[in-house]
Short mmCIF file of C-alpha atoms in Angstrom, two decimals:
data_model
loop_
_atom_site.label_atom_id
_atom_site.label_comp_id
_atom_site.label_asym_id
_atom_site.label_seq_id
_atom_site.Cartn_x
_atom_site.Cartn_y
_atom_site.Cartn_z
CA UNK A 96 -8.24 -6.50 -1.67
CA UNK A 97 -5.58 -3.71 -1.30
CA UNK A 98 -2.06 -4.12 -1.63
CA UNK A 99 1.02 -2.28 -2.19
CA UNK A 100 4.23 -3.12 -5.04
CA UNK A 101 7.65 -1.72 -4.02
CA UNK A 102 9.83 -2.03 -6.87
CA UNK A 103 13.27 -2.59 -6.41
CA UNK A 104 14.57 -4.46 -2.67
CA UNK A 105 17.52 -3.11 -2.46
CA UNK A 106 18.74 0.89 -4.08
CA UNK A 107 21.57 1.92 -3.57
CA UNK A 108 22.80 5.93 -4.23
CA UNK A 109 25.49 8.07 -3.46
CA UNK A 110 25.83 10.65 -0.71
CA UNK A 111 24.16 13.61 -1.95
CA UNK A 112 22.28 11.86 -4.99
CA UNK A 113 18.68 11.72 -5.17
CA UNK A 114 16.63 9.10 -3.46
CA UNK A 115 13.67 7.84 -5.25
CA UNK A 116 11.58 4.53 -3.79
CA UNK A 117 9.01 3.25 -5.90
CA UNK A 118 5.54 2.41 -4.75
CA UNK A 119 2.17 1.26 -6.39
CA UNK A 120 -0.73 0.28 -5.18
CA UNK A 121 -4.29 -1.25 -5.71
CA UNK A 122 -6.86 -0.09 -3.89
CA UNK A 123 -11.05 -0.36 -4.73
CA UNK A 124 -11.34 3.02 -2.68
CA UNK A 125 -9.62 5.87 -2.23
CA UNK A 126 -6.47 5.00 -0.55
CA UNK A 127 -4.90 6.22 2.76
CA UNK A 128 -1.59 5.58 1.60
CA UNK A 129 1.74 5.69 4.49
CA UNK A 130 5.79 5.35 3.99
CA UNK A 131 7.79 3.96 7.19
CA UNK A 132 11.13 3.97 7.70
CA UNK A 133 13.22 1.02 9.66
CA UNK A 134 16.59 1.68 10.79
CA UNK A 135 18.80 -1.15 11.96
CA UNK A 136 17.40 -3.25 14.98
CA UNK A 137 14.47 -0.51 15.25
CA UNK A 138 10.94 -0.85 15.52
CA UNK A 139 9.42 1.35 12.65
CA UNK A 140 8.64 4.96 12.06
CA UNK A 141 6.51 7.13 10.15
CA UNK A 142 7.55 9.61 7.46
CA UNK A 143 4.36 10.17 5.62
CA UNK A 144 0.98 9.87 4.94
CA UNK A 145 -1.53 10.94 2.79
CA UNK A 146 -5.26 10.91 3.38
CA UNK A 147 -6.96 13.72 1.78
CA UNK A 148 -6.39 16.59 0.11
CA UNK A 149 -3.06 17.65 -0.70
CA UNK A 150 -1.02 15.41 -3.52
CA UNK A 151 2.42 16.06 -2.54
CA UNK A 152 2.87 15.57 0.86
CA UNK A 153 6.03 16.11 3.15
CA UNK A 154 7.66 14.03 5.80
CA UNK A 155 10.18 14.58 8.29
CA UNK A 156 14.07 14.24 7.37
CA UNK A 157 13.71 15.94 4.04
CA UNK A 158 10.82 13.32 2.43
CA UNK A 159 8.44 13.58 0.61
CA UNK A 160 5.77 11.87 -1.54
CA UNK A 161 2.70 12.41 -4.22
CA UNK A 162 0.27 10.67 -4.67
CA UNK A 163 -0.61 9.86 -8.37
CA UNK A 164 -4.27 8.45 -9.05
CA UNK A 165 -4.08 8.18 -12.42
CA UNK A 166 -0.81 6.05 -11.98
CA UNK A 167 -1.75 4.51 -8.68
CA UNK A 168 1.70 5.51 -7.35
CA UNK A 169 2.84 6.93 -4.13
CA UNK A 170 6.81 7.21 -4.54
CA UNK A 171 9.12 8.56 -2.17
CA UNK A 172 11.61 10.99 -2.77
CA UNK A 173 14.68 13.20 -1.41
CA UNK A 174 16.65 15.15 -3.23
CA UNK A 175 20.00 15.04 -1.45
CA UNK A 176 20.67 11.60 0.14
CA UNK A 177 22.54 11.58 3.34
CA UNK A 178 24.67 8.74 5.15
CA UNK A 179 21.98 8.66 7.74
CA UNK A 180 19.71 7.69 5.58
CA UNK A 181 20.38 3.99 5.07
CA UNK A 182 17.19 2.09 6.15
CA UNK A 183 14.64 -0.13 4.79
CA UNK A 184 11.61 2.10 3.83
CA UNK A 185 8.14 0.52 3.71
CA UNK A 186 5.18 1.41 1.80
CA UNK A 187 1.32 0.70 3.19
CA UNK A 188 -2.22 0.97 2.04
CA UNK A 189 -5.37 1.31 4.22
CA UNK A 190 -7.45 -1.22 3.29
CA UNK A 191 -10.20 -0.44 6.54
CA UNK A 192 -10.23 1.28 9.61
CA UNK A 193 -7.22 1.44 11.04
CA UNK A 194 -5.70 -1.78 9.23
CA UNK A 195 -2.31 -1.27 7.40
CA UNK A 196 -1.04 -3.92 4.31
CA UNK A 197 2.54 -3.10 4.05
CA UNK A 198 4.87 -4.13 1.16
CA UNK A 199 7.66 -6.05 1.26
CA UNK A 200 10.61 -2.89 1.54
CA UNK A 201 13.14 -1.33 0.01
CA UNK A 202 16.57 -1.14 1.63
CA UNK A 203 18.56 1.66 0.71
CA UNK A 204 21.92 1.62 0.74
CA UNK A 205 24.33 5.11 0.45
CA UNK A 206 27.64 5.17 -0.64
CA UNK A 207 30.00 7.96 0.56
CA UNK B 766 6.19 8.83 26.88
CA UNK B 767 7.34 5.74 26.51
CA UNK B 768 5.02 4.82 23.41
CA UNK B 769 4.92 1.05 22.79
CA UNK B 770 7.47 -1.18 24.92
CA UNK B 771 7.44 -4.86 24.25
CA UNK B 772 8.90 -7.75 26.27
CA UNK B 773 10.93 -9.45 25.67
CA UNK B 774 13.74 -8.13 23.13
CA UNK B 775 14.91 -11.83 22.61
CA UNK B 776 13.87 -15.31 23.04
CA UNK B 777 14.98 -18.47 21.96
CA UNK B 778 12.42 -21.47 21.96
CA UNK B 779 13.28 -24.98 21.59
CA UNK B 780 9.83 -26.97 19.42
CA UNK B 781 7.13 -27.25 20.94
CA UNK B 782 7.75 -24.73 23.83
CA UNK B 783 5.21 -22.10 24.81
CA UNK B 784 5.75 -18.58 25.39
CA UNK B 785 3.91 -15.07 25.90
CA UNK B 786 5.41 -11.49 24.36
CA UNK B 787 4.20 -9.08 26.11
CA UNK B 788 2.87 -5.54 24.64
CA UNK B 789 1.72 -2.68 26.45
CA UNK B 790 0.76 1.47 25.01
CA UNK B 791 1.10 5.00 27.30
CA UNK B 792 -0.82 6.82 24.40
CA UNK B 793 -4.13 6.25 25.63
CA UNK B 794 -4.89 4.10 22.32
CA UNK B 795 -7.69 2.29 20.86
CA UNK B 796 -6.23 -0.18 18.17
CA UNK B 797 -3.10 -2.90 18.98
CA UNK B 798 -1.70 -5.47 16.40
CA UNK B 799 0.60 -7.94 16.01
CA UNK B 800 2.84 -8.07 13.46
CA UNK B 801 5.40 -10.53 12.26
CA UNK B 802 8.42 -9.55 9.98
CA UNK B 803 10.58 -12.25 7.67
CA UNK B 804 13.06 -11.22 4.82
CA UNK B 805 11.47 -10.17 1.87
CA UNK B 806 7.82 -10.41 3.22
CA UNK B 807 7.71 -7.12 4.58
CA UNK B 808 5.50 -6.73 7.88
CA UNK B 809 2.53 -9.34 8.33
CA UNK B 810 -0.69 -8.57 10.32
CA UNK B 811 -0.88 -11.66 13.17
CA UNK B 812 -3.93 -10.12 15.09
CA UNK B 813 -5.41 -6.55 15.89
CA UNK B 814 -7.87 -5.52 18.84
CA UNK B 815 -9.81 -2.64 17.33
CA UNK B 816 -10.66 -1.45 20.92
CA UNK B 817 -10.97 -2.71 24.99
CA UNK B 818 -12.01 -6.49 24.73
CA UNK B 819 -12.30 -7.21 21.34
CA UNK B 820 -9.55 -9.13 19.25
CA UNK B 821 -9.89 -9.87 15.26
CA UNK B 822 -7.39 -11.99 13.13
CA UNK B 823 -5.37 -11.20 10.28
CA UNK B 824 -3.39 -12.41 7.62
CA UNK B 825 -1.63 -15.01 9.22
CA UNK B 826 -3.18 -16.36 12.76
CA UNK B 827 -2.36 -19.94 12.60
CA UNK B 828 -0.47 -20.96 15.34
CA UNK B 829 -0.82 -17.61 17.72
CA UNK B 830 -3.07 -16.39 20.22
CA UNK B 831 -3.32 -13.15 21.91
CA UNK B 832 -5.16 -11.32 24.72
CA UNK B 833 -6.25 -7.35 25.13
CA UNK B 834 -5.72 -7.62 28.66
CA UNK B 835 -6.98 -3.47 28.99
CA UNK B 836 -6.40 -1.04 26.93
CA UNK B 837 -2.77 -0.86 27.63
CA UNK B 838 -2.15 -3.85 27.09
CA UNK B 839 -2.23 -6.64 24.35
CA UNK B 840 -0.39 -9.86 24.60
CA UNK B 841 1.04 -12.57 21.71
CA UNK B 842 1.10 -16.27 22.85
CA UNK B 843 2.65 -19.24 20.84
CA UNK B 844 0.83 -21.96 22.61
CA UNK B 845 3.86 -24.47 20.82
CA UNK B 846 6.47 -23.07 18.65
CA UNK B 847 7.45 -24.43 15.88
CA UNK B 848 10.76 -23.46 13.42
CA UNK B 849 8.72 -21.14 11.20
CA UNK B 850 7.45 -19.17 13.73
CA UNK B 851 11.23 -17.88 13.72
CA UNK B 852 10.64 -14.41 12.92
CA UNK B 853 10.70 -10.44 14.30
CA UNK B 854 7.32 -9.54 16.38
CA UNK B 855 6.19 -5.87 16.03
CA UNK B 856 3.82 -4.59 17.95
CA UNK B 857 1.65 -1.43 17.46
CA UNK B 858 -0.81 0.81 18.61
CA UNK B 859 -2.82 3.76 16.97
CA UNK B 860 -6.09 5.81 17.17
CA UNK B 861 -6.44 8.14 20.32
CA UNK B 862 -9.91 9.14 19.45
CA UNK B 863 -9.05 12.81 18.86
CA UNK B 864 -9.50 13.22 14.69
CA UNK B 865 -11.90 11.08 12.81
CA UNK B 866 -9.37 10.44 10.45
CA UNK B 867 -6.74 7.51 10.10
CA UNK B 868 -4.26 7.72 12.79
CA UNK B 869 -0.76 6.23 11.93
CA UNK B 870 0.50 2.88 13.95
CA UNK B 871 3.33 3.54 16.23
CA UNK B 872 5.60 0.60 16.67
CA UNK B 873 7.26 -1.23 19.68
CA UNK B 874 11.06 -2.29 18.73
CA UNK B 875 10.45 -5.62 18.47
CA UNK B 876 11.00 -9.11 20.06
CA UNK B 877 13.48 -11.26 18.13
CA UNK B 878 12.58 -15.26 18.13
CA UNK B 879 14.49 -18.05 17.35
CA UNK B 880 12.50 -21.68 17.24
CA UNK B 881 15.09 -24.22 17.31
#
């Protein structure tokens, strides 16, 4: 079965710092792999995703992500955290058509 | 657009009541879930309708029912709720048919529930 591991629940950086949110994940077949974002009381939103092709892939807001095979790791990064960034950031795996396994989150937390 | 509107934002159920959330997509979608979220569990797939009349379970059923009632829309039903039920209920749609590739799920904002 697929699955994602986000390491870390909770990071915490300061304004400006950069953001790095861990994610691993087991997959028998090669993996569509997705990052959401969840802002307070809000439903969630895509930032990424990576299907084919390309290993680093961008987002929206200044994210980004590569996808590592040979470490079966899809991190996210930023490299200049900003205030409006605080959210709880989700990792998921494709593990059929159209199905999503999410992991549990990270909540990141930025200090002026 | 309004994308994926759910119904309603909050409930609160006393044991053993029954109630219906209510889902419905504009984007001319295939593919609606369920989803449940609790602290530290991340999101949990209740039940997904892959297309028009056709619903499949998923990682957690027990307990829920639902209905794809067209392709708009896809309903959740607790037929009697009990205190673990208490939880956030995403719903989400994807898959307009144009690329044979995955298409991302794009969330409702949720129904908060409360199961006293």
């Amino acid at each position: 079965a697929q699955s994602v591991t986000q390491l870390g629940s909770h990071v915490s950086v300061s304004e400006g710092a950069l953001v790095l949110l861990r994610c691993n994940y087991s997959s028998s077949v090669p993996p569509y792999l997705f990052w959401y974002v969840q802002y307070p009381n809000q439903g969630l939103q895509l930032l990424l995703k990576y299907t084919t092709g390309a290993t680093l892939v961008k987002g929206i807001n200044g994210f980004e992500a590569e996808f590592k095979k040979s470490e079966t790791s899809f991190h996210l990064t930023k490299p200049s955290a900003h205030m409006s960034d605080a959210a709880e950031y989700f990792c998921a795996v494709s593990p059929g058509f159209q199905k999503l396994v999410f992991g549990t989150g990270t909540r990141l937390l930025v200090s002026p | 657009n309004a994308g994926v509107t759910q119904t309603p934002k909050f409930q609160v159920l006393k044991t053993g009541q029954s109630m219906t959330l209510q889902c419905a997509q504009d984007m001319n979608h295939n593919s609606m879930y369920w989803y449940r979220q609790d602290p530290g569990m991340g999101l949990r797939l209740i039940y997904y309708s892959a297309s028009e009349g056709t619903t499949d379970k998923g990682e957690v059923p027990n307990g829920y029912n639902v209905s794809r009632l067209n392709k708009r829309e896809f309903s959740l039903r607790l037929e009697s709720a009990a205190p673990s039920q208490t939880s956030v209920y995403f719903c989400a749609s994807s898959g307009d048919g144009r690329s044979p590739m995955y298409n991302e799920q794009f969330f409702g904002p949720g129904t908060r529930l409360t199961v006293l």
